[in-house]
Coordinates of N, CA and C in Angstrom, one line a residue:
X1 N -15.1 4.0 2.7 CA -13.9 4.5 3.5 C -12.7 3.7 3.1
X2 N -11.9 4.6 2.6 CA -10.5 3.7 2.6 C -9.7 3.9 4.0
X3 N -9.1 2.0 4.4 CA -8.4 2.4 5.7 C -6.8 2.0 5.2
X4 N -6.2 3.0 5.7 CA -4.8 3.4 6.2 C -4.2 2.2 6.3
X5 N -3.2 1.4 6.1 CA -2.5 0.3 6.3 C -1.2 0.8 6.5
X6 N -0.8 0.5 7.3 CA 0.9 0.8 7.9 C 1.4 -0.4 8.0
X7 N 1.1 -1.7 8.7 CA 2.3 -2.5 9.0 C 1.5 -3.9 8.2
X8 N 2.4 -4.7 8.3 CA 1.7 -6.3 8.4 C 0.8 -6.6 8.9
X9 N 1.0 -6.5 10.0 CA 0.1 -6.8 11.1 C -1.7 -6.0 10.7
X10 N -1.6 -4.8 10.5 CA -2.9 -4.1 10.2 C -3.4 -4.9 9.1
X11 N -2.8 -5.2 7.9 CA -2.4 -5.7 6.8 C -3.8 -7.1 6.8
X12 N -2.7 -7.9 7.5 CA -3.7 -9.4 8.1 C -4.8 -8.7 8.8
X13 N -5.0 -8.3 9.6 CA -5.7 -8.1 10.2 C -7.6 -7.1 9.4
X14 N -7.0 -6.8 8.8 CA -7.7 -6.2 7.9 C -8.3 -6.8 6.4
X15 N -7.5 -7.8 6.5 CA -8.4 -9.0 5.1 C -8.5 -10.3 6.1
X16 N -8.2 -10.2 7.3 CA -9.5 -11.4 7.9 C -10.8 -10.6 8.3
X17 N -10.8 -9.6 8.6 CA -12.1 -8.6 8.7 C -12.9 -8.8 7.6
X18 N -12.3 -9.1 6.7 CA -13.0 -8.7 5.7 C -13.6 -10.4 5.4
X19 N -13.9 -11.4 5.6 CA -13.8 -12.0 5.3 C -14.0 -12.4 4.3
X20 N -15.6 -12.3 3.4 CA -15.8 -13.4 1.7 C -15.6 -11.5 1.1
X21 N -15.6 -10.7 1.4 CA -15.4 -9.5 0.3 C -13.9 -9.3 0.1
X22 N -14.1 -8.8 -1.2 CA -13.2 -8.5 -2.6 C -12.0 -7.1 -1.6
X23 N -11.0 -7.2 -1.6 CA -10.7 -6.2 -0.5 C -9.8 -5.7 -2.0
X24 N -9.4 -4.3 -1.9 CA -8.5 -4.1 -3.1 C -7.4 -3.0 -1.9
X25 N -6.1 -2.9 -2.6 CA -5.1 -2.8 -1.6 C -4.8 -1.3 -2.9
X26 N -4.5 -0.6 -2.9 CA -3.5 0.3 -3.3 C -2.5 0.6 -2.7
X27 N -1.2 0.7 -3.6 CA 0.5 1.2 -3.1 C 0.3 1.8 -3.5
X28 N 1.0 3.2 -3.0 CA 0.9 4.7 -3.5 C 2.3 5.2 -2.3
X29 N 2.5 6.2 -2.8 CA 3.2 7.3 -2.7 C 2.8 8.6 -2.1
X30 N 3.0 9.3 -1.3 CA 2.8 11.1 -1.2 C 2.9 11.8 -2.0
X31 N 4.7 11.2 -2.9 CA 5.2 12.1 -3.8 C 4.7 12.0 -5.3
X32 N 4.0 10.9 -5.4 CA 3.3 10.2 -6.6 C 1.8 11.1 -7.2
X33 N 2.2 11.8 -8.5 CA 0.9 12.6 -8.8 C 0.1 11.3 -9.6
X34 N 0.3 10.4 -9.9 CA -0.9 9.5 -10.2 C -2.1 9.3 -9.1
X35 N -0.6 8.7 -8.2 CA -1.5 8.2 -6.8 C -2.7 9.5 -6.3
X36 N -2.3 10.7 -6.3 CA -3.0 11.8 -5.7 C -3.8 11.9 -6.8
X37 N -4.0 11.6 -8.0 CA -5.1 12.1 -8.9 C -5.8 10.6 -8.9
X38 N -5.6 9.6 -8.4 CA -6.7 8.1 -8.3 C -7.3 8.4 -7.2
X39 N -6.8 8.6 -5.9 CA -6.8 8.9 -4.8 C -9.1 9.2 -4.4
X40 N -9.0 10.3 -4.7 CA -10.6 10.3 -5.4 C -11.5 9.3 -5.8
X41 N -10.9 8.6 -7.1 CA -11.7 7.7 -7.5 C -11.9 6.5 -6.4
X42 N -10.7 6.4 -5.8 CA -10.7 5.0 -5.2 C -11.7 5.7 -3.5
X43 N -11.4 6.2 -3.3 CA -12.2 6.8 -2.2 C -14.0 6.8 -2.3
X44 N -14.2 7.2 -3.5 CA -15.7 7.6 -4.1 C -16.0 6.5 -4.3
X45 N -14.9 5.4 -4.7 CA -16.2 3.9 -5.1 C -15.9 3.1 -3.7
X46 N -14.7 3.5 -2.8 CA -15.2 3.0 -1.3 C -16.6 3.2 -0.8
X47 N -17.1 4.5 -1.4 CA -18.4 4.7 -0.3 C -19.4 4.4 -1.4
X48 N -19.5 4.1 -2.3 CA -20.7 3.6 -3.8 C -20.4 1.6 -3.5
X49 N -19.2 1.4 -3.5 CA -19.3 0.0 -3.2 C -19.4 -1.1 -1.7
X50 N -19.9 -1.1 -0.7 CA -20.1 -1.6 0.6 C -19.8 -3.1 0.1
X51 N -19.9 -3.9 -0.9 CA -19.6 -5.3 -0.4 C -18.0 -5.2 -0.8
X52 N -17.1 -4.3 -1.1 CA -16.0 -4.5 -1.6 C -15.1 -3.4 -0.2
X53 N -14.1 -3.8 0.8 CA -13.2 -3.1 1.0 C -11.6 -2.3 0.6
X54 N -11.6 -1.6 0.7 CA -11.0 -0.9 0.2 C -9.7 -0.3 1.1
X55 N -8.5 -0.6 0.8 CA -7.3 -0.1 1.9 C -6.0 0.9 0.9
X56 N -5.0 1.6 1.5 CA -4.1 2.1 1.4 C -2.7 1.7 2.2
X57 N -1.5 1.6 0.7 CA -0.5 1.7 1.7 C 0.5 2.2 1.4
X58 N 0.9 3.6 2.2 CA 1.7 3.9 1.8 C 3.5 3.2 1.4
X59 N 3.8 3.1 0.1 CA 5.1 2.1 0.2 C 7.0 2.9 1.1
X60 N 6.4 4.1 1.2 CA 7.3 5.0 1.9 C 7.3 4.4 3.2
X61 N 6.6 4.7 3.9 CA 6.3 4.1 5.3 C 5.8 3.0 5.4
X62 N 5.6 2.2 4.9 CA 5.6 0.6 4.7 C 6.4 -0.1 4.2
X63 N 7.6 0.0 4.4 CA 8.7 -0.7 3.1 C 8.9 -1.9 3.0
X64 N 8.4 -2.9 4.4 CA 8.3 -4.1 4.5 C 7.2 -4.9 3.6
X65 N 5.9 -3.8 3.7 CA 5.1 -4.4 2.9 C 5.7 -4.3 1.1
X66 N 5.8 -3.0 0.9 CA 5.7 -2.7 -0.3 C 6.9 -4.2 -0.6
X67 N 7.9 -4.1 -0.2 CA 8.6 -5.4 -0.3 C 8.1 -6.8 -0.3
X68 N 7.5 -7.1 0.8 CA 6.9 -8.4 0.3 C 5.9 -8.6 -0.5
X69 N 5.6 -7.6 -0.6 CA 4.2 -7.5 -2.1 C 4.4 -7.3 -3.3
X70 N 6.4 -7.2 -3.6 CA 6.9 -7.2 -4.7 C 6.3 -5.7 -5.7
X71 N 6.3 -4.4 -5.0 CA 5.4 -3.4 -5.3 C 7.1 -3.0 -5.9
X72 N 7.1 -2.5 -7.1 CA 8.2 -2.1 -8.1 C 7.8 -0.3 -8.3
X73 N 6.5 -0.3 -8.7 CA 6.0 1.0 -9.0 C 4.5 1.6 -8.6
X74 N 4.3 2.8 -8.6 CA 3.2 3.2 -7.8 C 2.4 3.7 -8.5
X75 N 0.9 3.8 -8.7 CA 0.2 3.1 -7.5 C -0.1 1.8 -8.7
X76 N 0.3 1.1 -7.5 CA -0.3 -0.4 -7.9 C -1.4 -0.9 -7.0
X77 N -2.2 -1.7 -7.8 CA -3.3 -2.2 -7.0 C -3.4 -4.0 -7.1
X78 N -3.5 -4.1 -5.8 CA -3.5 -6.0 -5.5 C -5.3 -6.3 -4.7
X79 N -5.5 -7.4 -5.3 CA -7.0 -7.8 -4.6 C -6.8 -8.9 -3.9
X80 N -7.4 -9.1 -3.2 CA -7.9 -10.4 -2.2 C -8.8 -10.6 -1.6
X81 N -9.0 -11.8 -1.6 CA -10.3 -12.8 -1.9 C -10.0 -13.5 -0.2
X82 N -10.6 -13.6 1.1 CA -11.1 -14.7 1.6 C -9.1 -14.7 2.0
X83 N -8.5 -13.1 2.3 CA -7.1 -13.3 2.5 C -5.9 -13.9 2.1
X84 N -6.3 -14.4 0.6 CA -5.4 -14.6 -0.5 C -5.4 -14.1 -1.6
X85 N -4.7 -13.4 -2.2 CA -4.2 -11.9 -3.1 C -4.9 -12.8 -4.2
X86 N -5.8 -12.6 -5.2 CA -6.3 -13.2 -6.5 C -5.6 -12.4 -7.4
X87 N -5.5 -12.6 -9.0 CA -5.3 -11.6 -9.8 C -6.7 -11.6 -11.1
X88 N -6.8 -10.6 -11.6 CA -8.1 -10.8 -12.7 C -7.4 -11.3 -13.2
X89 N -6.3 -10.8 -13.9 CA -5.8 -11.3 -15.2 C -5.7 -13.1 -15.2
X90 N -5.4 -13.8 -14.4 CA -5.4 -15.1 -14.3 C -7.2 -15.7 -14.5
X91 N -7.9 -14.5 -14.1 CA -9.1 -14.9 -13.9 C -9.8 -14.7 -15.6
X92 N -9.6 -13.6 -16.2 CA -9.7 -13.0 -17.6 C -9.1 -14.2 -18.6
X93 N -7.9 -14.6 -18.2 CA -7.2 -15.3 -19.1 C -8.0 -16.9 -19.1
X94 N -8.4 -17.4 -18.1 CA -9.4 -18.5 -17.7 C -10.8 -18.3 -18.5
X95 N -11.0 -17.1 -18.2 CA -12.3 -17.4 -19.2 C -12.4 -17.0 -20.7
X96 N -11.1 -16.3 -21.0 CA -10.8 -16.6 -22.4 C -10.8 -17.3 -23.4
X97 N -9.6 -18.5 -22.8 CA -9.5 -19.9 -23.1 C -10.8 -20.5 -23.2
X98 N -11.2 -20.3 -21.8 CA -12.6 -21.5 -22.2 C -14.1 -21.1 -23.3
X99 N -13.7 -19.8 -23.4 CA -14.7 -19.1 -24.3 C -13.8 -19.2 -25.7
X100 N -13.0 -19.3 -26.1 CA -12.1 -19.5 -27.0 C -12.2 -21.1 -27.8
X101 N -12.3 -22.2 -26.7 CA -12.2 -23.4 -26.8 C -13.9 -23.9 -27.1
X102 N -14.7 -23.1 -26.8 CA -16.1 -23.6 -27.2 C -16.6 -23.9 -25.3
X103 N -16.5 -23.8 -24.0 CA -16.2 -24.4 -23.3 C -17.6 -24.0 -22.5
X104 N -17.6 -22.2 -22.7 CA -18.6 -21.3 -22.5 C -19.6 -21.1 -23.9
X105 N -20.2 -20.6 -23.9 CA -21.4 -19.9 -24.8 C -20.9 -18.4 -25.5
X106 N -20.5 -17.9 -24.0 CA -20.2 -16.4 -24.2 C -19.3 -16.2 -22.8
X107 N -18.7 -14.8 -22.8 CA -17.4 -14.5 -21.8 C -17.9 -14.5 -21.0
X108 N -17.5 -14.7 -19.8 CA -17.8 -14.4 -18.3 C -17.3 -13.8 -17.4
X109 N -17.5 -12.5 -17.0 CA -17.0 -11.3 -16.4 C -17.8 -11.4 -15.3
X110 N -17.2 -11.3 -14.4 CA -18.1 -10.7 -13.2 C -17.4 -10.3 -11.8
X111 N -17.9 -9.1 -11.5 CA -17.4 -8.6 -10.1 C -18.5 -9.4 -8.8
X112 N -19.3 -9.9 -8.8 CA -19.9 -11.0 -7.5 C -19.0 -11.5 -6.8
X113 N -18.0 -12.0 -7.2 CA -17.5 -13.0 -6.3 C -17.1 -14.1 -6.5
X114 N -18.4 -15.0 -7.5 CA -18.4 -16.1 -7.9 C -17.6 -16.9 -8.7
X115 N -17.0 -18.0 -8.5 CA -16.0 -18.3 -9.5 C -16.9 -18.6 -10.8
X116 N -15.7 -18.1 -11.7 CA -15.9 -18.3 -13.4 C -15.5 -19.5 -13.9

């Protein structure tokens, strides 16, 4: 199930619920045909993935959020960890390096949870 986010408040409230799972946020649009053709996917792995929550926000009627979330264009997608926004790419780029440098054996990907 993806839940509806409107304000801040639902916002917090909704990644302390969540507590150790991976919550992924989508900014979207009404008027946005990406967002309405992802819309599906992100819904269908709501109900395939149970340790991962899943939210919506619209940035039209959320402008506060879309604003402090630095949302430029739609749909963008933010994750958070334990109610602080993580990014892969910092996470990707970390195990690059260390697999790069000899540090690892081989890459280290993983959606668990676990730090890399």
């Amino acid at each position: 199930m993806v839940q509806i986010i409107k304000d801040k408040d639902e916002l917090k409230t909704f990644l302390k619920a969540a507590g150790c799972k991976l919550v992924v946020v989508e900014f979207s649009a009404k008027w946005c045909g990406p967002c309405k053709r992802i819309y599906p996917l992100i819904r269908a792995m709501s109900l395939q993935y149970g340790n991962v929550m899943f939210a919506n926000v619209d940035v039209d009627d959320s402008k506060e959020l879309a604003q402090e979330y630095h949302i430029n264009s739609v749909p963008t997608f933010q994750m958070f960890k334990q109610t602080q926004k993580v990014t892969l790419f910092s996470r990707l780029k970390r195990a690059t390096c260390c697999y790069g440098n000899g540090f690892v054996s081989e890459p280290y990907f993983s959606d668990s949870g676990n730090k890399g």
